[in-house]
Coordinates of N, CA and C in Angstrom, one line a residue:
X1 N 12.4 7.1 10.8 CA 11.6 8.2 11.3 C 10.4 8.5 10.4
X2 N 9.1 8.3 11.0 CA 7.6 8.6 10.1 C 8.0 10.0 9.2
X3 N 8.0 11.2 10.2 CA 8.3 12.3 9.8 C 9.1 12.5 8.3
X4 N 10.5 11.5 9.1 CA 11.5 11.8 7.7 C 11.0 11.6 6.7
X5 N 10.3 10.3 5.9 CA 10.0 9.8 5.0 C 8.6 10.3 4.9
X6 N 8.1 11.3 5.2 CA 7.9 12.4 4.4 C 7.9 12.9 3.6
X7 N 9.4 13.4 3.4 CA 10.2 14.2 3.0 C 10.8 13.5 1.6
X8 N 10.9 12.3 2.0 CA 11.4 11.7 0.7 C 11.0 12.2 -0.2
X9 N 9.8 12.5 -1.3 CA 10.0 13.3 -2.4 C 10.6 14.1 -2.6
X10 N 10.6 15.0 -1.5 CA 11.5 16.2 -1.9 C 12.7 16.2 -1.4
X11 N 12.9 15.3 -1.0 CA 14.7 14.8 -1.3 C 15.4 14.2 -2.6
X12 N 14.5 13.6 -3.8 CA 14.5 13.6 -5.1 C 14.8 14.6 -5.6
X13 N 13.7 15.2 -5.0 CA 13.6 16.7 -6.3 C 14.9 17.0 -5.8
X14 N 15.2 17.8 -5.0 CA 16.3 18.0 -4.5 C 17.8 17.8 -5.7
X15 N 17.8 16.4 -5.4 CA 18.9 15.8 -6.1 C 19.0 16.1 -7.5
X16 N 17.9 16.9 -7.9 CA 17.9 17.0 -9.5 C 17.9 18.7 -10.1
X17 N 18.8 19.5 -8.3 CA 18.4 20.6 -9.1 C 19.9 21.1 -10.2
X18 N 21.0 20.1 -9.8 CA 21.8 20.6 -11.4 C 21.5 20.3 -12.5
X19 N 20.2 19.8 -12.9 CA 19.2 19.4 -14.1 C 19.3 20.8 -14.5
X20 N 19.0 22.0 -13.8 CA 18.8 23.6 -14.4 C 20.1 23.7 -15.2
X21 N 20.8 23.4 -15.1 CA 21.6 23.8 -16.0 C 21.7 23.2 -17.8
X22 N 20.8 22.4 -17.5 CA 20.9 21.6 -18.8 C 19.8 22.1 -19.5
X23 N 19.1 23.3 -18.6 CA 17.3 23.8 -19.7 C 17.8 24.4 -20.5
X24 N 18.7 25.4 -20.5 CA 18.9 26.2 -22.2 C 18.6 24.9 -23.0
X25 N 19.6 24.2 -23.1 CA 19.9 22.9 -23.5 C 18.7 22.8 -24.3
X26 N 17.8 22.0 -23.8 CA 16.3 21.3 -24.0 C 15.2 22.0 -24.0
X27 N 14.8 23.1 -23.3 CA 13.6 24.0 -23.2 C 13.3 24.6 -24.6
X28 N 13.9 24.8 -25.7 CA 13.6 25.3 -26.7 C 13.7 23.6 -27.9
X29 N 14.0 22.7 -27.5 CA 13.7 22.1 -28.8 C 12.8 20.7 -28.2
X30 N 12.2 20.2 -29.7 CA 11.8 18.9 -29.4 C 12.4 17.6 -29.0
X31 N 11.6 16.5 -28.1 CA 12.5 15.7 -28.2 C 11.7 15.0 -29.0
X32 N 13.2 13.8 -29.3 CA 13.4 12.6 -30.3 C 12.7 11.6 -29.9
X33 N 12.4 11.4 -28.6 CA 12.4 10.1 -28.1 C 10.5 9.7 -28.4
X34 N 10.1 9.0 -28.4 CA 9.1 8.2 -28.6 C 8.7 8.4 -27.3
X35 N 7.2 8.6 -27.3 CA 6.3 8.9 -26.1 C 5.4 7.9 -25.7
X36 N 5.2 7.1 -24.7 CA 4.2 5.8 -24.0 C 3.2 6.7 -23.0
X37 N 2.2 6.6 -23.4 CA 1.0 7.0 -22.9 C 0.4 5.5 -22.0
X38 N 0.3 6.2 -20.5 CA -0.3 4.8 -20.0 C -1.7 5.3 -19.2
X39 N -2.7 4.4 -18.8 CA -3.9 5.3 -18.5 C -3.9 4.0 -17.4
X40 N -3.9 4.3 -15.9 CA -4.3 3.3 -15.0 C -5.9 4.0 -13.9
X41 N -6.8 3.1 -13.8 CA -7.7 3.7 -13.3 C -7.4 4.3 -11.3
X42 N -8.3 5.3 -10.8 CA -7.5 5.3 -9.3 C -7.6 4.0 -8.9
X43 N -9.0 3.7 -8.8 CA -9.3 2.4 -8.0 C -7.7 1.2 -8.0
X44 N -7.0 0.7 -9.4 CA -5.9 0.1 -9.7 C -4.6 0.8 -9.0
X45 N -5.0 2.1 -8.7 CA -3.3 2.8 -8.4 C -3.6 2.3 -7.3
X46 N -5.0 2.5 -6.3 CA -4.5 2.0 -5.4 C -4.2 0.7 -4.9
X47 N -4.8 0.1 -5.5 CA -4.3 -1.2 -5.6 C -2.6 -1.5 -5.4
X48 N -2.0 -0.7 -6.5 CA -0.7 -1.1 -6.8 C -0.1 -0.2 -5.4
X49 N -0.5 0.6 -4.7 CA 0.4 1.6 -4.1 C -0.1 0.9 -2.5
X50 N -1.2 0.2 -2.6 CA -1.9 -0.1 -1.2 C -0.5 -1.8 -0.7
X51 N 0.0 -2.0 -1.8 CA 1.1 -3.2 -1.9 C 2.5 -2.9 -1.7
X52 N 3.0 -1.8 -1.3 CA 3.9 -1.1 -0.8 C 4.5 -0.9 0.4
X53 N 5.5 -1.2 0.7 CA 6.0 -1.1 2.2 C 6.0 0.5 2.5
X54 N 5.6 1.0 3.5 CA 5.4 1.9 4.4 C 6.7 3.0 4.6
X55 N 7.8 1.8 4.5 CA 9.3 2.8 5.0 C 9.7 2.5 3.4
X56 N 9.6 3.6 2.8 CA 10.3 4.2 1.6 C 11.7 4.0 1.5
X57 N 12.6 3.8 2.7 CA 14.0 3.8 2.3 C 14.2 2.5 2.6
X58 N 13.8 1.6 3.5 CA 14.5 0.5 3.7 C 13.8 -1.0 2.9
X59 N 12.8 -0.7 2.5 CA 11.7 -2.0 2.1 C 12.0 -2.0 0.8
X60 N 11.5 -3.3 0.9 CA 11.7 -4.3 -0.3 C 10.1 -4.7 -0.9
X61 N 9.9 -5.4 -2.2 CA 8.8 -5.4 -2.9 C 8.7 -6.8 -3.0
X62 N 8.0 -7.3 -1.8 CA 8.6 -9.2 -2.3 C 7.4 -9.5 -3.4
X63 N 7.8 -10.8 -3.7 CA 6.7 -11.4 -5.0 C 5.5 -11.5 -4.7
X64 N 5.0 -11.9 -3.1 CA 3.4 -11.4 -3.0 C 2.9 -10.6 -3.0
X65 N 3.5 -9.1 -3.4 CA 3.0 -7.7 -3.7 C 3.1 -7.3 -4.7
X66 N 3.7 -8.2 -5.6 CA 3.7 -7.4 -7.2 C 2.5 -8.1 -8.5
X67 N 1.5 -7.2 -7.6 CA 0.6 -7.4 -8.2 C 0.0 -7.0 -10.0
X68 N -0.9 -7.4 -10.9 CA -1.2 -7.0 -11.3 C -2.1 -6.3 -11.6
X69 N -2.2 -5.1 -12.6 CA -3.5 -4.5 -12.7 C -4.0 -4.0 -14.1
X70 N -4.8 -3.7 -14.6 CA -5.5 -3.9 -16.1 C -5.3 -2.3 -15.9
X71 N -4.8 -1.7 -17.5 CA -4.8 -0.3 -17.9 C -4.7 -0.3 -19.1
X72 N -4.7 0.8 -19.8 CA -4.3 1.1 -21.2 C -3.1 1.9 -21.7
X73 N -2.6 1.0 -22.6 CA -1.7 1.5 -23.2 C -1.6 2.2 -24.7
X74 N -0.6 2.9 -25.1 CA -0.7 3.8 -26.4 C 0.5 4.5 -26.7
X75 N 0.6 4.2 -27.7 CA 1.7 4.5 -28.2 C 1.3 4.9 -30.3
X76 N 1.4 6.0 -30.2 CA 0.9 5.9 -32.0 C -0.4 5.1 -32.5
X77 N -0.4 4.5 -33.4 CA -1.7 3.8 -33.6 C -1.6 2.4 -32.8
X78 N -0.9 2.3 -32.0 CA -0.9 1.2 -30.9 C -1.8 1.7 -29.9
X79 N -3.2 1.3 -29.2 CA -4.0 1.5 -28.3 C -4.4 -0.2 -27.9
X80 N -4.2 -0.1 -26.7 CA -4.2 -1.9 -26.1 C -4.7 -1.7 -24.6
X81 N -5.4 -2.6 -24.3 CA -5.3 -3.1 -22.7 C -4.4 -4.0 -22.6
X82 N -3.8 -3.4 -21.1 CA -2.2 -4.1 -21.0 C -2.5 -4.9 -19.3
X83 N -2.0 -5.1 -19.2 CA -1.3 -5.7 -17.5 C -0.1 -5.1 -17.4
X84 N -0.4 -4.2 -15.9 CA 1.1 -3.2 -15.3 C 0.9 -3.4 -13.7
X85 N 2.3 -4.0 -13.2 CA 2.9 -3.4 -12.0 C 3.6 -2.6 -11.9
X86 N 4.4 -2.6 -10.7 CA 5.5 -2.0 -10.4 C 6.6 -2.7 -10.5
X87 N 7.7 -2.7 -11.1 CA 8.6 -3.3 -10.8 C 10.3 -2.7 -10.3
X88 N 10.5 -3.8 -9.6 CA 12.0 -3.6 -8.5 C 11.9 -3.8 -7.8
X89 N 13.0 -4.8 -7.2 CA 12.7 -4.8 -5.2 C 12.9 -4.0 -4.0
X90 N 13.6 -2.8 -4.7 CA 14.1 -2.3 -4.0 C 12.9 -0.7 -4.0
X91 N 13.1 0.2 -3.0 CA 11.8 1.6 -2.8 C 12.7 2.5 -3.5
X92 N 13.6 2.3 -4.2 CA 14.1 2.8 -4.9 C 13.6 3.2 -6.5
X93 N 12.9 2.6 -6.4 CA 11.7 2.4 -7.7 C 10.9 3.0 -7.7
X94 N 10.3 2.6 -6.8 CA 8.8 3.3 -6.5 C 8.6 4.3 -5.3
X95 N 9.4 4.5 -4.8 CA 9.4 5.5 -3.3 C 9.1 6.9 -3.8
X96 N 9.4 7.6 -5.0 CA 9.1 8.8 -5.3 C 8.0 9.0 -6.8
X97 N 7.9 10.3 -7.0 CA 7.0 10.9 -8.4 C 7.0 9.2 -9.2
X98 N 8.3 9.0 -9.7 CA 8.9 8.9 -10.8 C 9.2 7.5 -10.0
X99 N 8.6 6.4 -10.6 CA 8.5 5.0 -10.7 C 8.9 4.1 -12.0
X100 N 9.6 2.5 -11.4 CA 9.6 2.0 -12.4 C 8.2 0.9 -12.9
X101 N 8.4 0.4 -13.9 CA 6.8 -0.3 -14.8 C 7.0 -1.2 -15.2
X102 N 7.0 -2.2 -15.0 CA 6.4 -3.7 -15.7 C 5.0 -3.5 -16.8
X103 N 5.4 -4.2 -18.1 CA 3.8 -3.6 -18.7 C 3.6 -5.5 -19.8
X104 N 2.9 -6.2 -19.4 CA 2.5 -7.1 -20.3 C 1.6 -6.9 -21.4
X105 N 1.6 -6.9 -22.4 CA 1.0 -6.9 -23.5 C 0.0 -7.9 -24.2
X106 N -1.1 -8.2 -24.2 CA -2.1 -9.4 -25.0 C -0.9 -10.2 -25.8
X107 N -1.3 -11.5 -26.0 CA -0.3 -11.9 -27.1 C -0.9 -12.1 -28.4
X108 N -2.0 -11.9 -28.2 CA -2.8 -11.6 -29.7 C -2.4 -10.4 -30.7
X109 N -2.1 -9.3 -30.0 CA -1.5 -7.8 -30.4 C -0.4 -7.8 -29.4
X110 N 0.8 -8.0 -29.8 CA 1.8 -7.7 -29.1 C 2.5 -6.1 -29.4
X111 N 3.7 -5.8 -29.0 CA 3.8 -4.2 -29.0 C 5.1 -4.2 -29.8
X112 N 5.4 -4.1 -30.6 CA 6.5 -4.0 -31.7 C 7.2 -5.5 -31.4
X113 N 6.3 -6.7 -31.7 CA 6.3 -7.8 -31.3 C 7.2 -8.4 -29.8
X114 N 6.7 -7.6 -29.1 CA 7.4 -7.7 -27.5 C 5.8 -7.8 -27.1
X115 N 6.4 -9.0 -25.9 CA 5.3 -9.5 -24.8 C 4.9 -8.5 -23.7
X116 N 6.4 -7.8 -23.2 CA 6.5 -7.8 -21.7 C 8.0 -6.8 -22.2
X117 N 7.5 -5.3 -21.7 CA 8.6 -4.3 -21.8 C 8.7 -3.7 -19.8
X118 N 10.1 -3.3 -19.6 CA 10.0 -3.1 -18.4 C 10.7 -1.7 -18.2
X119 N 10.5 -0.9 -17.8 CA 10.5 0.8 -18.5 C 11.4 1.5 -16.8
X120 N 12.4 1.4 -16.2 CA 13.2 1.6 -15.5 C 13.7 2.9 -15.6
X121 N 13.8 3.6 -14.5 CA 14.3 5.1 -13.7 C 15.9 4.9 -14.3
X122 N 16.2 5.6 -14.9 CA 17.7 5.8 -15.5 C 18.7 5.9 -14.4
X123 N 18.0 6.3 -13.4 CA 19.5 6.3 -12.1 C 19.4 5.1 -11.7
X124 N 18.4 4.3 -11.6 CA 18.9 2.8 -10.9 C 20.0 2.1 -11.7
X125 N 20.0 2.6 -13.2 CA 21.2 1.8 -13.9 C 22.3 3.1 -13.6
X126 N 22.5 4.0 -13.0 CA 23.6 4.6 -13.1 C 23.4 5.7 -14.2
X127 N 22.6 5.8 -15.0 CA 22.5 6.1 -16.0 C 22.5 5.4 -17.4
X128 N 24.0 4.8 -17.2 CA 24.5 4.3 -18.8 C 25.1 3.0 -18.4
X129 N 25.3 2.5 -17.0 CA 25.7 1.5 -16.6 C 25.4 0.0 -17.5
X130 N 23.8 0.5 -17.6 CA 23.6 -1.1 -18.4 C 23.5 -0.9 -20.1
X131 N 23.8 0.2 -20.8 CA 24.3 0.6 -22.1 C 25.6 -0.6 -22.1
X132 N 26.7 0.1 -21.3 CA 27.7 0.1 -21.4 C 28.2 -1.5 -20.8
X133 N 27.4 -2.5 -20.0 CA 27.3 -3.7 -20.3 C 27.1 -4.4 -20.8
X134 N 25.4 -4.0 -21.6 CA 25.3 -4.5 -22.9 C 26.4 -4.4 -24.5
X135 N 27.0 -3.2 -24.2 CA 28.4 -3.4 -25.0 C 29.1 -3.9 -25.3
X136 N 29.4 -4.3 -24.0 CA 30.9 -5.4 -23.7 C 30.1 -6.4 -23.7
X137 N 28.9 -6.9 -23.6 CA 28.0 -8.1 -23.6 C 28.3 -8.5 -25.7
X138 N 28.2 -7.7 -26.1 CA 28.1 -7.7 -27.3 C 29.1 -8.3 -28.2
X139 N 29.9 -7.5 -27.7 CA 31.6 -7.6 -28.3 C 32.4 -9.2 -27.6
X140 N 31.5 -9.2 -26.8 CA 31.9 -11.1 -26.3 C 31.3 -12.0 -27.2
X141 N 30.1 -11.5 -28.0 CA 29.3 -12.4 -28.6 C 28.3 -12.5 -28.4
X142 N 27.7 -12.0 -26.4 CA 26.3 -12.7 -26.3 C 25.3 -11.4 -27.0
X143 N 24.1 -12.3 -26.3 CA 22.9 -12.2 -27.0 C 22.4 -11.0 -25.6
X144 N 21.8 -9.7 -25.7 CA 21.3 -9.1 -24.8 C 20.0 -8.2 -25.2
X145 N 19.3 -8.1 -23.5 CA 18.2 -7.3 -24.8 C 18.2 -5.8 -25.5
X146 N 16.9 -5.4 -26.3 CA 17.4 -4.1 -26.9 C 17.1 -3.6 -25.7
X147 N 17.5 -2.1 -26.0 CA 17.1 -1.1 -25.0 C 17.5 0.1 -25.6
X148 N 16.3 1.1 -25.1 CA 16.3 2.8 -25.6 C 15.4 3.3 -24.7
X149 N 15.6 4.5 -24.8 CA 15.5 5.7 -23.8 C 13.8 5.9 -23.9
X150 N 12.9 6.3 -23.2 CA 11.7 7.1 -24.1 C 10.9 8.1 -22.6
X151 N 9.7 8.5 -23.5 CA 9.3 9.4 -22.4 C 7.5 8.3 -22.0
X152 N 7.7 8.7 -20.8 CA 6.3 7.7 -20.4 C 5.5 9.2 -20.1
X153 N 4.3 8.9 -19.7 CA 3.0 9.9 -19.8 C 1.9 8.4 -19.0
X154 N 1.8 9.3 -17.2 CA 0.7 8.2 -16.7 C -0.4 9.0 -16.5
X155 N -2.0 8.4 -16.7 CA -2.6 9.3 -17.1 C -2.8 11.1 -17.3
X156 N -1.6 11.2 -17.7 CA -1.7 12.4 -18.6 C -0.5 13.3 -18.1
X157 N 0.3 12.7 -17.1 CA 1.1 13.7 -16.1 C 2.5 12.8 -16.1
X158 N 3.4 14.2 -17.0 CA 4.6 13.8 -17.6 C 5.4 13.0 -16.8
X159 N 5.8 11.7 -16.7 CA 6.5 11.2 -16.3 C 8.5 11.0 -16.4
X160 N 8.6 12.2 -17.6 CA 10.1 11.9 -17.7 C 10.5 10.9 -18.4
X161 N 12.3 10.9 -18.5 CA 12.6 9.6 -19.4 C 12.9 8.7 -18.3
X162 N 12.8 7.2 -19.5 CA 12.7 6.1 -18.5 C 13.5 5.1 -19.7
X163 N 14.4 3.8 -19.4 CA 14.8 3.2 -20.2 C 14.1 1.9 -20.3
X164 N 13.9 1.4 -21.9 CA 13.1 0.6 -22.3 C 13.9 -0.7 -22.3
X165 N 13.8 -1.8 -21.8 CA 14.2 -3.0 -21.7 C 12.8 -4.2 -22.1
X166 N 13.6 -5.1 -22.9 CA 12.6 -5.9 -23.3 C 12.8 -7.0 -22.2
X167 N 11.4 -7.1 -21.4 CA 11.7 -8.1 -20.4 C 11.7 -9.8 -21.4
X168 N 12.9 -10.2 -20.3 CA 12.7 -11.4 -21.2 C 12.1 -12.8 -21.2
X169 N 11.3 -13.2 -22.3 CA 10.5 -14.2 -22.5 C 10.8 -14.9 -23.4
X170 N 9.6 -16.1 -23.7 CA 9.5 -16.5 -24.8 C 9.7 -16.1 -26.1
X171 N 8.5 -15.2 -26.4 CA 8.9 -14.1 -27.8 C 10.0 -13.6 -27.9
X172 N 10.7 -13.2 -26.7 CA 12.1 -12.5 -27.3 C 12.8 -13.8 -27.5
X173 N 13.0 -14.7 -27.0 CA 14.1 -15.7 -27.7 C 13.8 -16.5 -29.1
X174 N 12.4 -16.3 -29.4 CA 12.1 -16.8 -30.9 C 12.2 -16.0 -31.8
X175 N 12.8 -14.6 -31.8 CA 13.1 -13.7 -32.5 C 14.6 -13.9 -32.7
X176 N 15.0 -14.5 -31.8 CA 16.3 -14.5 -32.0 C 17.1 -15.4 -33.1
X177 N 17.7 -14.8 -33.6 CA 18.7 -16.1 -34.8 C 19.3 -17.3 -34.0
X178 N 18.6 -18.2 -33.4 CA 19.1 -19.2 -32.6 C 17.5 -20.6 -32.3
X179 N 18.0 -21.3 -31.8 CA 16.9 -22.4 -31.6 C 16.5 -21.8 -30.7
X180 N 14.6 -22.0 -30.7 CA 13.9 -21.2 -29.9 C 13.8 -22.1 -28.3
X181 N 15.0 -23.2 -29.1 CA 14.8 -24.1 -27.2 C 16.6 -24.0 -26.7
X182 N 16.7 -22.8 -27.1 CA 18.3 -22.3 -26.3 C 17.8 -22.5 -25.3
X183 N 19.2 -22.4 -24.4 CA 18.9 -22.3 -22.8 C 19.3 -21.1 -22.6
X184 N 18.7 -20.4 -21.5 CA 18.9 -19.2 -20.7 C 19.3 -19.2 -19.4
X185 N 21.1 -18.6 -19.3 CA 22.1 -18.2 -18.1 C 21.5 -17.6 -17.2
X186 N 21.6 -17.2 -15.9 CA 21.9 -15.8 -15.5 C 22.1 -15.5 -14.2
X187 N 22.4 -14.7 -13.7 CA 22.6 -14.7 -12.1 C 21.9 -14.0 -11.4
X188 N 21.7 -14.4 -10.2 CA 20.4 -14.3 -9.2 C 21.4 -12.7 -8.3
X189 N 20.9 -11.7 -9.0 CA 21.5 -10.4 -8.3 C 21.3 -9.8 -6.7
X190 N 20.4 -10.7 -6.4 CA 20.7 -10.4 -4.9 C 21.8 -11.1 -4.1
X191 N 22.7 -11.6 -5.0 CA 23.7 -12.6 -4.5 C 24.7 -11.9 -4.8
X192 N 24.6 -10.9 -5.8 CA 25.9 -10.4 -6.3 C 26.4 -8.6 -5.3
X193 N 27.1 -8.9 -4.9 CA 27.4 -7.8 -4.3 C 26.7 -7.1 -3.2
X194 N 26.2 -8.0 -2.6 CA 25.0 -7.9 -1.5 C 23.8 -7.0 -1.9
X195 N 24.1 -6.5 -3.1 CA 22.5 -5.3 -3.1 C 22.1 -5.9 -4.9
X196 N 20.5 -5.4 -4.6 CA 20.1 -5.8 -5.6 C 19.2 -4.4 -6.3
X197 N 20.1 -4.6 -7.6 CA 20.0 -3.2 -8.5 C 18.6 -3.7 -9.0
X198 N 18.3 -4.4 -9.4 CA 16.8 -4.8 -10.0 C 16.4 -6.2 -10.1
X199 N 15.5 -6.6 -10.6 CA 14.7 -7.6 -10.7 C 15.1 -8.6 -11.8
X200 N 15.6 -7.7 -12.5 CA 16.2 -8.1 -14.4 C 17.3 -8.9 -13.9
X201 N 17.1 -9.9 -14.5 CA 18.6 -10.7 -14.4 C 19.9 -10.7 -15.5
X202 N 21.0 -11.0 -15.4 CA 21.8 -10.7 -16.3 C 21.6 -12.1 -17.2
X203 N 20.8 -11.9 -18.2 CA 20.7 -13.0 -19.4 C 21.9 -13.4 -20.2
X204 N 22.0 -14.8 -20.7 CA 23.2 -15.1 -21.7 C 22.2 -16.8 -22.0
X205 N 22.6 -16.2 -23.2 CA 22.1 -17.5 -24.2 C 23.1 -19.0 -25.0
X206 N 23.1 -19.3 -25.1 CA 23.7 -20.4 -25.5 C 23.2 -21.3 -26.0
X207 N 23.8 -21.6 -27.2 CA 23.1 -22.6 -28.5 C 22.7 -24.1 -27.9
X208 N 21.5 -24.8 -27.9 CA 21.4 -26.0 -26.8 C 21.8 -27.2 -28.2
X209 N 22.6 -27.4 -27.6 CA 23.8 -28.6 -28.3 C 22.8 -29.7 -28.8
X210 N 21.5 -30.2 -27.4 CA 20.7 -31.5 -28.0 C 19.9 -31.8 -29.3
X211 N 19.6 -30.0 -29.7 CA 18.7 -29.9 -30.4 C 19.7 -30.7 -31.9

């Protein structure tokens, strides 16, 4: 229904009014977290937003709409022109305020030597869901990426916390204590369980024996 999805934003908000209970909490102190300042021009938003399916609850983000677009990024004495989409397949991402980000970095100036960070809505993981994978990813031995919490800022209008995943590339596996010609596992998540939580695949590394 046109009408309904309307409404969708403020069926978000909605969902977030037991957050009031947590302001004593946080209204009086600072936070910890590290702040990402992103600056995208209109002309680019619309771009990214003109690539969007129409029905917010049921559409999908296929690969010919995840487009890119030139913005700036900043972080501390980090100031860069970046490449940003949207990323997720699902309008789960992007249907409300509060969106997920793909952000590629120059590889001349990379960003705390990461290529390619992917900055994800904390409810699409459950919250702690993919902490608490990477855990048990850990304690098996494999290799997973980092990840931490932070606050984004799109031109200038708070965006909330969002979790930082190193998307993975080349530079993340030459950092790694391993041959930079490992091979890379992982499974195709729209297979798994009929729904697809995101775009990120579940990585696993393994020492390449030929080398």
């Amino acid at each position: 229904n046109p009408q309904v999805q309307k409404f969708v934003h403020v069926y978000h908000s909605f969902r977030k009014i037991p957050d009031f209970f947590f302001v004593p909490l946080y209204a009086f102190t600072d936070s910890k977290l590290p702040t990402y300042d992103l600056f995208i021009s209109d002309d680019n938003l619309q771009k990214l937003n003109a690539r969007l399916d129409q029905n917010p609850f049921s559409a999908k983000l296929d690969d010919d709409n995840k487009i890119w677009v030139g913005a700036e990024f900043r972080h501390g004495d980090y100031v860069e022109g970046v490449k940003v989409r949207y990323r997720g397949n699902l309008g789960g991402h992007w249907n409300s305020y509060k969106k997920s980000y793909l952000i590629k970095f120059p590889k001349e100036n990379l960003f705390n030597g990461m290529r390619e960070i992917s900055l994800i809505i904390p409810s699409d993981r459950k919250y702690f869901s993919t902490s608490l994978n990477n855990y048990r990813a850990k304690k098996m031995g494999l290799t997973v990426p980092d990840e931490r919490y932070i606050n984004l800022t799109v031109n200038g209008a708070d965006m909330g916390v969002l979790m930082e995943l190193e998307h993975w590339s080349q530079e993340w596996v030459e950092k790694l204590p391993i041959s930079p010609l490992s091979k890379l596992y992982g499974t195709n998540d729209e297979l798994v369980g009929a729904v697809d939580r995101s775009e990120t695949k579940s990585i696993y590394l393994t020492q390449n024996k030929e080398r």
